PDB file of C-alpha atoms in Angstrom:
ATOM      1  CA  MET A   1       8.703 -65.939  54.461  1.00 43.00           C
ATOM      2  CA  ILE A   2      10.233 -66.350  51.014  1.00 51.00           C
ATOM      3  CA  HIS A   3       8.134 -66.691  47.884  1.00 51.00           C
ATOM      4  CA  ALA A   4      10.015 -69.521  46.208  1.00 54.00           C
ATOM      5  CA  ALA A   5       8.076 -70.190  43.023  1.00 55.00           C
ATOM      6  CA  ALA A   6       5.254 -68.959  40.868  1.00 65.00           C
ATOM      7  CA  GLY A   7       2.792 -71.476  39.591  1.00 76.00           C
ATOM      8  CA  HIS A   8      -0.597 -71.757  38.038  1.00 86.00           C
ATOM      9  CA  THR A   9      -3.697 -72.260  40.143  1.00 88.00           C
ATOM     10  CA  TRP A  10      -6.431 -74.474  38.738  1.00 87.00           C
ATOM     11  CA  LEU A  11      -9.923 -74.096  40.126  1.00 88.00           C
ATOM     12  CA  GLY A  12     -12.708 -76.581  39.752  1.00 90.00           C
ATOM     13  CA  ASP A  13     -15.461 -78.445  41.444  1.00 87.00           C
ATOM     14  CA  LEU A  14     -15.434 -82.210  41.865  1.00 86.00           C
ATOM     15  CA  ALA A  15     -19.167 -82.376  41.192  1.00 86.00           C
ATOM     16  CA  GLY A  16     -18.859 -80.148  38.110  1.00 83.00           C
ATOM     17  CA  GLU A  17     -21.625 -77.852  39.290  1.00 87.00           C
ATOM     18  CA  HIS A  18     -19.832 -74.536  39.808  1.00 91.00           C
ATOM     19  CA  ARG A  19     -17.916 -73.794  36.611  1.00 89.00           C
ATOM     20  CA  ALA A  20     -19.061 -70.146  36.523  1.00 91.00           C
ATOM     21  CA  MET A  21     -17.954 -69.581  40.113  1.00 93.00           C
ATOM     22  CA  ALA A  22     -14.562 -71.171  39.430  1.00 90.00           C
ATOM     23  CA  ALA A  23     -14.153 -68.956  36.355  1.00 90.00           C
ATOM     24  CA  ALA A  24     -15.047 -65.827  38.349  1.00 93.00           C
ATOM     25  CA  VAL A  25     -12.573 -66.655  41.129  1.00 93.00           C
ATOM     26  CA  ALA A  26      -9.877 -67.462  38.548  1.00 91.00           C
ATOM     27  CA  ALA A  27     -10.472 -64.117  36.841  1.00 93.00           C
ATOM     28  CA  THR A  28     -10.180 -62.292  40.169  1.00 94.00           C
ATOM     29  CA  LEU A  29      -6.937 -64.066  41.025  1.00 93.00           C
ATOM     30  CA  THR A  30      -5.532 -63.357  37.563  1.00 93.00           C
ATOM     31  CA  ARG A  31      -6.371 -59.647  37.884  1.00 94.00           C
ATOM     32  CA  ALA A  32      -4.532 -59.695  41.221  1.00 93.00           C
ATOM     33  CA  GLY A  33      -1.413 -61.034  39.502  1.00 91.00           C
ATOM     34  CA  LEU A  34      -1.807 -64.731  40.289  1.00 92.00           C
ATOM     35  CA  ALA A  35      -2.086 -67.011  37.271  1.00 93.00           C
ATOM     36  CA  ALA A  36      -5.327 -68.964  37.586  1.00 92.00           C
ATOM     37  CA  SER A  37      -7.793 -70.801  35.378  1.00 90.00           C
ATOM     38  CA  ALA A  38     -11.034 -72.690  35.810  1.00 91.00           C
ATOM     39  CA  CYS A  39     -11.009 -76.288  34.657  1.00 88.00           C
ATOM     40  CA  ASP A  40     -13.354 -79.225  34.268  1.00 88.00           C
ATOM     41  CA  ASP A  41     -10.763 -81.862  35.178  1.00 86.00           C
ATOM     42  CA  ILE A  42      -9.933 -80.812  38.737  1.00 89.00           C
ATOM     43  CA  ASP A  43     -10.022 -84.417  39.968  1.00 90.00           C
ATOM     44  CA  GLU A  44      -7.265 -85.382  37.533  1.00 92.00           C
ATOM     45  CA  ARG A  45      -5.229 -82.299  38.423  1.00 91.00           C
ATOM     46  CA  LEU A  46      -5.517 -83.171  42.118  1.00 93.00           C
ATOM     47  CA  TRP A  47      -4.196 -86.687  41.437  1.00 94.00           C
ATOM     48  CA  HIS A  48      -1.293 -85.171  39.480  1.00 94.00           C
ATOM     49  CA  LYS A  49      -0.455 -82.837  42.375  1.00 94.00           C
ATOM     50  CA  LEU A  50      -0.700 -85.695  44.856  1.00 95.00           C
ATOM     51  CA  ALA A  51       1.641 -87.806  42.722  1.00 96.00           C
ATOM     52  CA  VAL A  52       4.316 -85.093  42.654  1.00 96.00           C
ATOM     53  CA  ASN A  53       3.997 -84.509  46.390  1.00 96.00           C
ATOM     54  CA  ALA A  54       4.192 -88.249  47.099  1.00 97.00           C
ATOM     55  CA  VAL A  55       7.604 -88.379  45.449  1.00 98.00           C
ATOM     56  CA  ILE A  56       9.190 -85.096  46.478  1.00 98.00           C
ATOM     57  CA  ASN A  57       7.963 -84.638  50.051  1.00 97.00           C
ATOM     58  CA  PRO A  58       8.870 -87.962  51.685  1.00 97.00           C
ATOM     59  CA  LEU A  59      12.213 -88.277  49.893  1.00 97.00           C
ATOM     60  CA  THR A  60      13.355 -84.770  50.770  1.00 97.00           C
ATOM     61  CA  ALA A  61      12.186 -85.235  54.358  1.00 96.00           C
ATOM     62  CA  ARG A  62      13.883 -88.611  54.782  1.00 95.00           C
ATOM     63  CA  HIS A  63      17.169 -87.504  53.237  1.00 96.00           C
ATOM     64  CA  ARG A  64      16.938 -83.935  54.580  1.00 96.00           C
ATOM     65  CA  VAL A  65      17.737 -82.333  51.222  1.00 97.00           C
ATOM     66  CA  CYS A  66      16.314 -79.601  49.019  1.00 97.00           C
ATOM     67  CA  ASN A  67      14.182 -80.674  46.064  1.00 98.00           C
ATOM     68  CA  GLY A  68      16.999 -80.392  43.512  1.00 98.00           C
ATOM     69  CA  ALA A  69      19.044 -83.122  45.207  1.00 98.00           C
ATOM     70  CA  LEU A  70      16.422 -85.612  44.002  1.00 98.00           C
ATOM     71  CA  ALA A  71      17.683 -85.111  40.434  1.00 98.00           C
ATOM     72  CA  THR A  72      21.102 -86.539  41.263  1.00 97.00           C
ATOM     73  CA  PRO A  73      22.221 -90.099  41.992  1.00 97.00           C
ATOM     74  CA  PRO A  74      21.548 -92.006  44.111  1.00 96.00           C
ATOM     75  CA  LEU A  75      18.302 -90.180  44.954  1.00 97.00           C
ATOM     76  CA  SER A  76      17.240 -89.990  41.308  1.00 98.00           C
ATOM     77  CA  ALA A  77      16.945 -93.792  41.342  1.00 98.00           C
ATOM     78  CA  GLU A  78      14.482 -93.569  44.245  1.00 97.00           C
ATOM     79  CA  VAL A  79      12.497 -90.969  42.293  1.00 98.00           C
ATOM     80  CA  GLU A  80      12.305 -93.362  39.338  1.00 98.00           C
ATOM     81  CA  VAL A  81      11.037 -96.210  41.520  1.00 98.00           C
ATOM     82  CA  LEU A  82       8.306 -94.045  43.036  1.00 98.00           C
ATOM     83  CA  CYS A  83       7.295 -92.655  39.641  1.00 98.00           C
ATOM     84  CA  ALA A  84       6.948 -96.191  38.273  1.00 98.00           C
ATOM     85  CA  GLU A  85       4.772 -97.192  41.230  1.00 98.00           C
ATOM     86  CA  ILE A  86       2.645 -94.077  40.827  1.00 97.00           C
ATOM     87  CA  ALA A  87       2.242 -94.760  37.106  1.00 97.00           C
ATOM     88  CA  GLN A  88       0.954 -98.231  37.956  1.00 98.00           C
ATOM     89  CA  LEU A  89      -1.485 -96.842  40.550  1.00 97.00           C
ATOM     90  CA  MET A  90      -2.785 -94.095  38.297  1.00 97.00           C
ATOM     91  CA  ALA A  91      -3.322 -96.504  35.427  1.00 97.00           C
ATOM     92  CA  ALA A  92      -5.369 -98.717  37.732  1.00 97.00           C
ATOM     93  CA  ALA A  93      -7.403 -95.687  38.830  1.00 96.00           C
ATOM     94  CA  LYS A  94      -7.815 -94.583  35.199  1.00 96.00           C
ATOM     95  CA  VAL A  95      -6.072 -91.257  35.841  1.00 96.00           C
ATOM     96  CA  SER A  96      -4.436 -89.986  32.665  1.00 96.00           C
ATOM     97  CA  PRO A  97      -0.756 -89.149  32.979  1.00 96.00           C
ATOM     98  CA  PRO A  98       0.502 -85.606  32.443  1.00 94.00           C
ATOM     99  CA  ALA A  99       1.681 -84.857  28.896  1.00 94.00           C
ATOM    100  CA  ALA A 100       5.316 -85.405  29.966  1.00 95.00           C
ATOM    101  CA  GLY A 101       4.477 -88.716  31.676  1.00 96.00           C
ATOM    102  CA  TRP A 102       4.809 -89.294  35.404  1.00 97.00           C
ATOM    103  CA  GLN A 103       8.621 -89.291  35.447  1.00 97.00           C
ATOM    104  CA  GLY A 104       8.813 -86.229  33.223  1.00 97.00           C
ATOM    105  CA  TRP A 105       6.214 -84.373  35.283  1.00 95.00           C
ATOM    106  CA  VAL A 106       7.976 -85.060  38.569  1.00 97.00           C
ATOM    107  CA  SER A 107      11.399 -84.261  37.101  1.00 97.00           C
ATOM    108  CA  ALA A 108      10.119 -80.921  35.783  1.00 95.00           C
ATOM    109  CA  VAL A 109       8.778 -79.990  39.214  1.00 95.00           C
ATOM    110  CA  ILE A 110      12.044 -81.031  40.865  1.00 97.00           C
ATOM    111  CA  GLU A 111      13.966 -78.848  38.411  1.00 96.00           C
ATOM    112  CA  ALA A 112      11.595 -75.870  38.775  1.00 93.00           C
ATOM    113  CA  THR A 113      11.749 -76.037  42.576  1.00 94.00           C
ATOM    114  CA  ALA A 114      15.350 -77.221  42.959  1.00 96.00           C
ATOM    115  CA  GLY A 115      16.253 -74.782  45.726  1.00 95.00           C
ATOM    116  CA  ASN A 116      13.052 -75.318  47.704  1.00 95.00           C
ATOM    117  CA  ARG A 117      12.673 -77.196  50.948  1.00 96.00           C
ATOM    118  CA  SER A 118       9.506 -79.263  50.704  1.00 96.00           C
ATOM    119  CA  SER A 119       6.790 -78.714  53.279  1.00 95.00           C
ATOM    120  CA  MET A 120       7.437 -82.158  54.728  1.00 96.00           C
ATOM    121  CA  LEU A 121      11.154 -81.437  55.094  1.00 96.00           C
ATOM    122  CA  GLN A 122      10.333 -78.151  56.828  1.00 96.00           C
ATOM    123  CA  ASP A 123       8.028 -80.008  59.214  1.00 96.00           C
ATOM    124  CA  VAL A 124      10.661 -82.648  60.006  1.00 95.00           C
ATOM    125  CA  LEU A 125      13.348 -80.022  60.612  1.00 95.00           C
ATOM    126  CA  ALA A 126      11.003 -78.090  62.909  1.00 96.00           C
ATOM    127  CA  GLY A 127       9.918 -81.227  64.801  1.00 95.00           C
ATOM    128  CA  ARG A 128       6.292 -80.860  63.667  1.00 95.00           C
ATOM    129  CA  CYS A 129       3.866 -83.518  62.473  1.00 95.00           C
ATOM    130  CA  THR A 130       4.060 -84.055  58.742  1.00 95.00           C
ATOM    131  CA  GLU A 131       1.366 -84.468  56.126  1.00 95.00           C
ATOM    132  CA  ARG A 132       2.477 -88.067  55.548  1.00 96.00           C
ATOM    133  CA  ASP A 133      -1.044 -89.452  55.921  1.00 96.00           C
ATOM    134  CA  ALA A 134      -2.636 -86.820  53.676  1.00 96.00           C
ATOM    135  CA  ILE A 135      -0.097 -87.423  50.905  1.00 96.00           C
ATOM    136  CA  LEU A 136       0.771 -91.116  51.060  1.00 97.00           C
ATOM    137  CA  ALA A 137      -2.301 -92.792  52.592  1.00 96.00           C
ATOM    138  CA  PRO A 138      -4.593 -92.195  49.574  1.00 96.00           C
ATOM    139  CA  LEU A 139      -2.024 -93.833  47.297  1.00 97.00           C
ATOM    140  CA  LEU A 140      -1.536 -96.772  49.649  1.00 98.00           C
ATOM    141  CA  ALA A 141      -5.313 -97.206  49.849  1.00 97.00           C
ATOM    142  CA  LEU A 142      -5.462 -97.178  46.052  1.00 97.00           C
ATOM    143  CA  ALA A 143      -2.740 -99.845  45.978  1.00 98.00           C
ATOM    144  CA  ASP A 144      -4.722-101.973  48.438  1.00 98.00           C
ATOM    145  CA  THR A 145      -7.929-101.553  46.427  1.00 97.00           C
ATOM    146  CA  HIS A 146      -6.215-102.763  43.261  1.00 97.00           C
ATOM    147  CA  ALA A 147      -3.926-105.311  44.986  1.00 98.00           C
ATOM    148  CA  LEU A 148      -0.800-103.578  43.655  1.00 98.00           C
ATOM    149  CA  ALA A 149       2.613-103.853  45.249  1.00 97.00           C
ATOM    150  CA  VAL A 150       4.144-100.446  45.965  1.00 98.00           C
ATOM    151  CA  PRO A 151       7.150-101.194  48.171  1.00 98.00           C
ATOM    152  CA  GLY A 152       8.787 -97.830  47.532  1.00 97.00           C
ATOM    153  CA  LEU A 153       5.735 -95.854  48.610  1.00 97.00           C
ATOM    154  CA  ARG A 154       5.251 -98.111  51.633  1.00 97.00           C
ATOM    155  CA  ALA A 155       8.903 -97.602  52.606  1.00 96.00           C
ATOM    156  CA  CYS A 156       8.412 -93.834  52.328  1.00 95.00           C
ATOM    157  CA  TYR A 157       5.367 -94.048  54.559  1.00 96.00           C
ATOM    158  CA  ARG A 158       7.248 -96.050  57.205  1.00 95.00           C
ATOM    159  CA  ALA A 159      10.331 -93.802  57.056  1.00 93.00           C
ATOM    160  CA  THR A 160       8.446 -90.515  57.332  1.00 90.00           C
ATOM    161  CA  PRO A 161       7.321 -89.352  60.754  1.00 86.00           C
ATOM    162  CA  GLY A 162       3.580 -88.716  61.044  1.00 84.00           C
TER     163      GLY A 162
END
């Protein structure tokens, strides 16, 4: 196993009832050398994470490339399409965009993880089931709820093995 990237772990509770517990766990993780913080907006952070995964995972799996390839044409155009669809979905769901915007957020993650093979790509290469439904289905359901066309996300869903 290779540790490919260091990140920040955000801990929270969807019901907002366990802030002290989240803070205690974050402090323990931080003392152990893992950057962690408690937060009150875990729902928003989960949507942000889902958005990034919905772009990177299916595209890298379909094209069988490392994350960094998504920053170059012609794949960068597919990234832009998916980011625009996600921006539309998140606006409908009243999820605030990251400070860099959806495209900027996804691009930053692609750059930071350029040499990584996404989990979905690893699953495809190993002939395992992917997390297609866990990543893409919530966004497609959101599109259906708000009657929004998301042809790029639907194409990713169809092109990615389950």
